[in-house]
PDB file of C-alpha atoms in Angstrom:
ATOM      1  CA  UNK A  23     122.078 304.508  91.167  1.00 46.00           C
ATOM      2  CA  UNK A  24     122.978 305.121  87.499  1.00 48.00           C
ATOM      3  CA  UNK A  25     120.481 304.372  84.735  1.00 48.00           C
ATOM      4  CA  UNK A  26     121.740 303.276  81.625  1.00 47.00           C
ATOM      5  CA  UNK A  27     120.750 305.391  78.880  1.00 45.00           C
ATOM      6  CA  UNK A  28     121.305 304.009  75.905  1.00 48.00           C
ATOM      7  CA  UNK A  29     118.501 303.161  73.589  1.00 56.00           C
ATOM      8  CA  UNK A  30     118.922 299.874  71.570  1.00 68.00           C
ATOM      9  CA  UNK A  31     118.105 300.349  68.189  1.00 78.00           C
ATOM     10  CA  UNK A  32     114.488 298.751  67.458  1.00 90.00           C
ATOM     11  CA  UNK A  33     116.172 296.672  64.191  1.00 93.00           C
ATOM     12  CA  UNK A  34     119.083 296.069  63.326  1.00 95.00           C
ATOM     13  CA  UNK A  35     121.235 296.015  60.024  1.00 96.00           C
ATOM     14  CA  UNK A  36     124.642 294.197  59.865  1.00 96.00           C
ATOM     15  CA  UNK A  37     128.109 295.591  58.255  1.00 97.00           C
ATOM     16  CA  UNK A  38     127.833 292.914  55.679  1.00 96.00           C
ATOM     17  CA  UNK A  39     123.896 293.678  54.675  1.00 96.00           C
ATOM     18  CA  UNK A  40     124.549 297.210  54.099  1.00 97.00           C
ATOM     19  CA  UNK A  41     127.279 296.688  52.023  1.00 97.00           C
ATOM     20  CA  UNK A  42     125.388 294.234  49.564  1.00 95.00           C
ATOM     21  CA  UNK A  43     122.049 296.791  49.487  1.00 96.00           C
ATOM     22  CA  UNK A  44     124.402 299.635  48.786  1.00 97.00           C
ATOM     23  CA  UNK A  45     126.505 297.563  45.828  1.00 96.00           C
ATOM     24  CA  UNK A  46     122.796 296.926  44.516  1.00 94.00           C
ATOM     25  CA  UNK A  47     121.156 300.313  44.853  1.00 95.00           C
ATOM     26  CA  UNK A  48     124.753 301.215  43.431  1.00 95.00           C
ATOM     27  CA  UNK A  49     123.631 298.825  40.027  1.00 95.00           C
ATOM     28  CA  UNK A  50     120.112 300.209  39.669  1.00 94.00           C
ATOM     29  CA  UNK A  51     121.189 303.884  40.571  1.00 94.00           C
ATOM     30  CA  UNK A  52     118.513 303.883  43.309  1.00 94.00           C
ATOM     31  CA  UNK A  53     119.054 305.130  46.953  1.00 94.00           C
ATOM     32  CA  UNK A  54     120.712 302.594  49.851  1.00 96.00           C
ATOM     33  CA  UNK A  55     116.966 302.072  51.350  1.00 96.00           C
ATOM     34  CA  UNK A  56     116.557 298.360  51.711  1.00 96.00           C
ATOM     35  CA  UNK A  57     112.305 297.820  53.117  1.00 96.00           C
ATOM     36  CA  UNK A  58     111.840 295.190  55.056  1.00 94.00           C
ATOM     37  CA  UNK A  59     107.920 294.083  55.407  1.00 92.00           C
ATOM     38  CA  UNK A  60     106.109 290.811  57.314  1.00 89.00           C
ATOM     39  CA  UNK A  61     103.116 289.736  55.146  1.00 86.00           C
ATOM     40  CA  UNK A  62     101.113 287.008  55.844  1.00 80.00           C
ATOM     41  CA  UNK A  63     101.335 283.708  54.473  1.00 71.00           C
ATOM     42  CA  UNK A  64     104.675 281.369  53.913  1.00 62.00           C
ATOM     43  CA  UNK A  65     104.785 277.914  55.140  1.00 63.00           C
ATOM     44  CA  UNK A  66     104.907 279.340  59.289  1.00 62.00           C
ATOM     45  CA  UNK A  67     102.316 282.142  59.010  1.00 75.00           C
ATOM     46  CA  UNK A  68     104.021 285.207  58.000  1.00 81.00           C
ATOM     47  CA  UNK A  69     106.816 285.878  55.644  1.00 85.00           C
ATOM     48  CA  UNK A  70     109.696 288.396  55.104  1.00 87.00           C
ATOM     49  CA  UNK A  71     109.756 290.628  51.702  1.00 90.00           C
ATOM     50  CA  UNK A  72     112.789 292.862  50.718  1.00 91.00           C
ATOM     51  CA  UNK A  73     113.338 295.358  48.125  1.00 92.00           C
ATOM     52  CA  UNK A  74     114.736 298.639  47.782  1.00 94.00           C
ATOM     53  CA  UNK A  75     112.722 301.406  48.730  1.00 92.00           C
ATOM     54  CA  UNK A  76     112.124 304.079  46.424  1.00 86.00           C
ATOM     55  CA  UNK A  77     110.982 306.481  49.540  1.00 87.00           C
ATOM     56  CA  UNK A  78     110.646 306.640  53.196  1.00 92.00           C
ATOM     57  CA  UNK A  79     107.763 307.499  54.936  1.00 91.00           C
ATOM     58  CA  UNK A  80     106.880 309.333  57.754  1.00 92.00           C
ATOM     59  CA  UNK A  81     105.492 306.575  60.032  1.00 92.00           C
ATOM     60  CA  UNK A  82     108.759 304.035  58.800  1.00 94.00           C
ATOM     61  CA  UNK A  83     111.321 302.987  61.495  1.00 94.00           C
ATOM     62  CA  UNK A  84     114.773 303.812  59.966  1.00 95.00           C
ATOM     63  CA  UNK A  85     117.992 302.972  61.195  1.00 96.00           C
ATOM     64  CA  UNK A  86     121.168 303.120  59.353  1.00 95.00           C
ATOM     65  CA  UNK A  87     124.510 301.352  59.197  1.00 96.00           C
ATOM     66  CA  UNK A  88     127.272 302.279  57.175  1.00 96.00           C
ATOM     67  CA  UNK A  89     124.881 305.094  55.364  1.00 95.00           C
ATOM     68  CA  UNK A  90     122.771 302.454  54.324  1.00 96.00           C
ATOM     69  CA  UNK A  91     118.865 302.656  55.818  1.00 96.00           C
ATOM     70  CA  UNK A  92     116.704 300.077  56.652  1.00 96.00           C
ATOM     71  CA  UNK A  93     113.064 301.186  56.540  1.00 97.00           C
ATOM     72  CA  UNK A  94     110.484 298.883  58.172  1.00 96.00           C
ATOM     73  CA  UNK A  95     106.508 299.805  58.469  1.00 94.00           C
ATOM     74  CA  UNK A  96     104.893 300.789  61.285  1.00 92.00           C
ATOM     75  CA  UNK A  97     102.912 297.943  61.347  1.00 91.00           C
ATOM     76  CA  UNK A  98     105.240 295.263  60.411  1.00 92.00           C
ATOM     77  CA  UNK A  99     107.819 296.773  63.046  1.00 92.00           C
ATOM     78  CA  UNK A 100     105.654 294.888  65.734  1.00 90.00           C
ATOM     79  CA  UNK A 101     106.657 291.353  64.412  1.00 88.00           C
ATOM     80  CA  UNK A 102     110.243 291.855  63.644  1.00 91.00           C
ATOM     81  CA  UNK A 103     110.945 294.612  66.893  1.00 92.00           C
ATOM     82  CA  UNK A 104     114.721 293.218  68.214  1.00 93.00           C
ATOM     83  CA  UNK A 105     115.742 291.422  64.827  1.00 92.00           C
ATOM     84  CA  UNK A 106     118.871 291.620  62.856  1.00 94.00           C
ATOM     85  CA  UNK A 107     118.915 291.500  59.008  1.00 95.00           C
ATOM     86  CA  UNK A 108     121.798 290.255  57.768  1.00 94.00           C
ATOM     87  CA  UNK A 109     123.755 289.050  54.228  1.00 92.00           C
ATOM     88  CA  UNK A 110     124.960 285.567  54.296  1.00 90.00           C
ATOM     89  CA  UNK A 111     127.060 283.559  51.609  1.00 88.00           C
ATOM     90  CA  UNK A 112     127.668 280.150  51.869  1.00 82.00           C
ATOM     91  CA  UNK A 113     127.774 277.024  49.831  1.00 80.00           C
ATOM     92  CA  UNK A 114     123.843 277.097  50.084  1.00 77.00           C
ATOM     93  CA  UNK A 115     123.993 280.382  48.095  1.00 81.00           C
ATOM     94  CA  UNK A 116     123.779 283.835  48.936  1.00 85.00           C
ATOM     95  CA  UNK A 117     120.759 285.330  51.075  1.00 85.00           C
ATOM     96  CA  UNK A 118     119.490 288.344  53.297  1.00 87.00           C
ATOM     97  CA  UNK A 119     118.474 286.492  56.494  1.00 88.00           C
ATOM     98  CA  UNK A 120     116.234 287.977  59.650  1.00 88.00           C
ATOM     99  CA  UNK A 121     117.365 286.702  62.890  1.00 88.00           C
ATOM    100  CA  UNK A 122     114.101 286.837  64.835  1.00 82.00           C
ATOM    101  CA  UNK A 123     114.245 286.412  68.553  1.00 82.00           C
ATOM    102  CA  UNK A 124     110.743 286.920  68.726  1.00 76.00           C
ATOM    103  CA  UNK A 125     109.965 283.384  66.051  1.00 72.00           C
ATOM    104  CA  UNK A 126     108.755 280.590  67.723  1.00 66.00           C
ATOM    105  CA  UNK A 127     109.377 278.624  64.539  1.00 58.00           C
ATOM    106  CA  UNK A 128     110.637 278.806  60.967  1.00 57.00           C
ATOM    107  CA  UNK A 129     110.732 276.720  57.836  1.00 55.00           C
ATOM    108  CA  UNK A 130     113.738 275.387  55.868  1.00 54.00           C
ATOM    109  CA  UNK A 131     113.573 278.079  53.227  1.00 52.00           C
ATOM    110  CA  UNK A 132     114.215 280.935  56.212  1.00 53.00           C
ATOM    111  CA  UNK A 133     111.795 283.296  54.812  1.00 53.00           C
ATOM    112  CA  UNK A 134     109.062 281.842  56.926  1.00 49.00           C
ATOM    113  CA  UNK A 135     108.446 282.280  61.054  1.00 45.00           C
ATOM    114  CA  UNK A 136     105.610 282.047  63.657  1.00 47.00           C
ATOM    115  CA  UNK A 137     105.423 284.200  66.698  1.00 47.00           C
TER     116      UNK A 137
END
């Protein structure tokens, strides 16, 4: 019997969130390194924070899409293992959003979950 070999990625970043971190590392002449971290607090329990990173560390998981990484620590990696950040526009505005399979709720604002 065959075993499938492929390793799924423990984030993921979409097409459309690369391109907006790399027009605005592009703006602020910084590197396409978008950090994504979980702190505690927000209206669920924790809350997602994003900013470009000015390095990568060792104990960071990295993927990349589109030459565009996304660092996440190695403690933070726990809570968002299986999610996929992505850029949204709509008539709501304009937003990074973290589809979390592993939330068992979230607030309005979409920066909050539970687990």
């Amino acid at each position: 019997m065959a075993m499938d070999t492929a390793v799924q990625a423990p984030i993921t970043l979409s097409p459309s969130a690369a391109a907006r971190v790399a027009t605005i590392a592009s703006k602020q002449g910084k590197a396409p390194v978008l950090r994504l971290s979980v702190e505690g607090g927000g209206c669920s329990g924790f809350q997602y924070k994003f900013g470009l990173a000015e390095t990568v560390d060792d104990a960071d998981v990295v993927v990349e899409t589109d030459g565009v990484q996304l660092a996440v620590d190695d403690i933070s990696i726990d809570l968002v293992r299986g999610c996929i950040v992505d850029y949204v526009e709509s008539l709501g505005g304009a937003a990074f959003r973290v589809e979390n399979p592993q939330a068992t709720a979230g607030c309005g604002c979409g920066s909050s979950f539970a687990i």
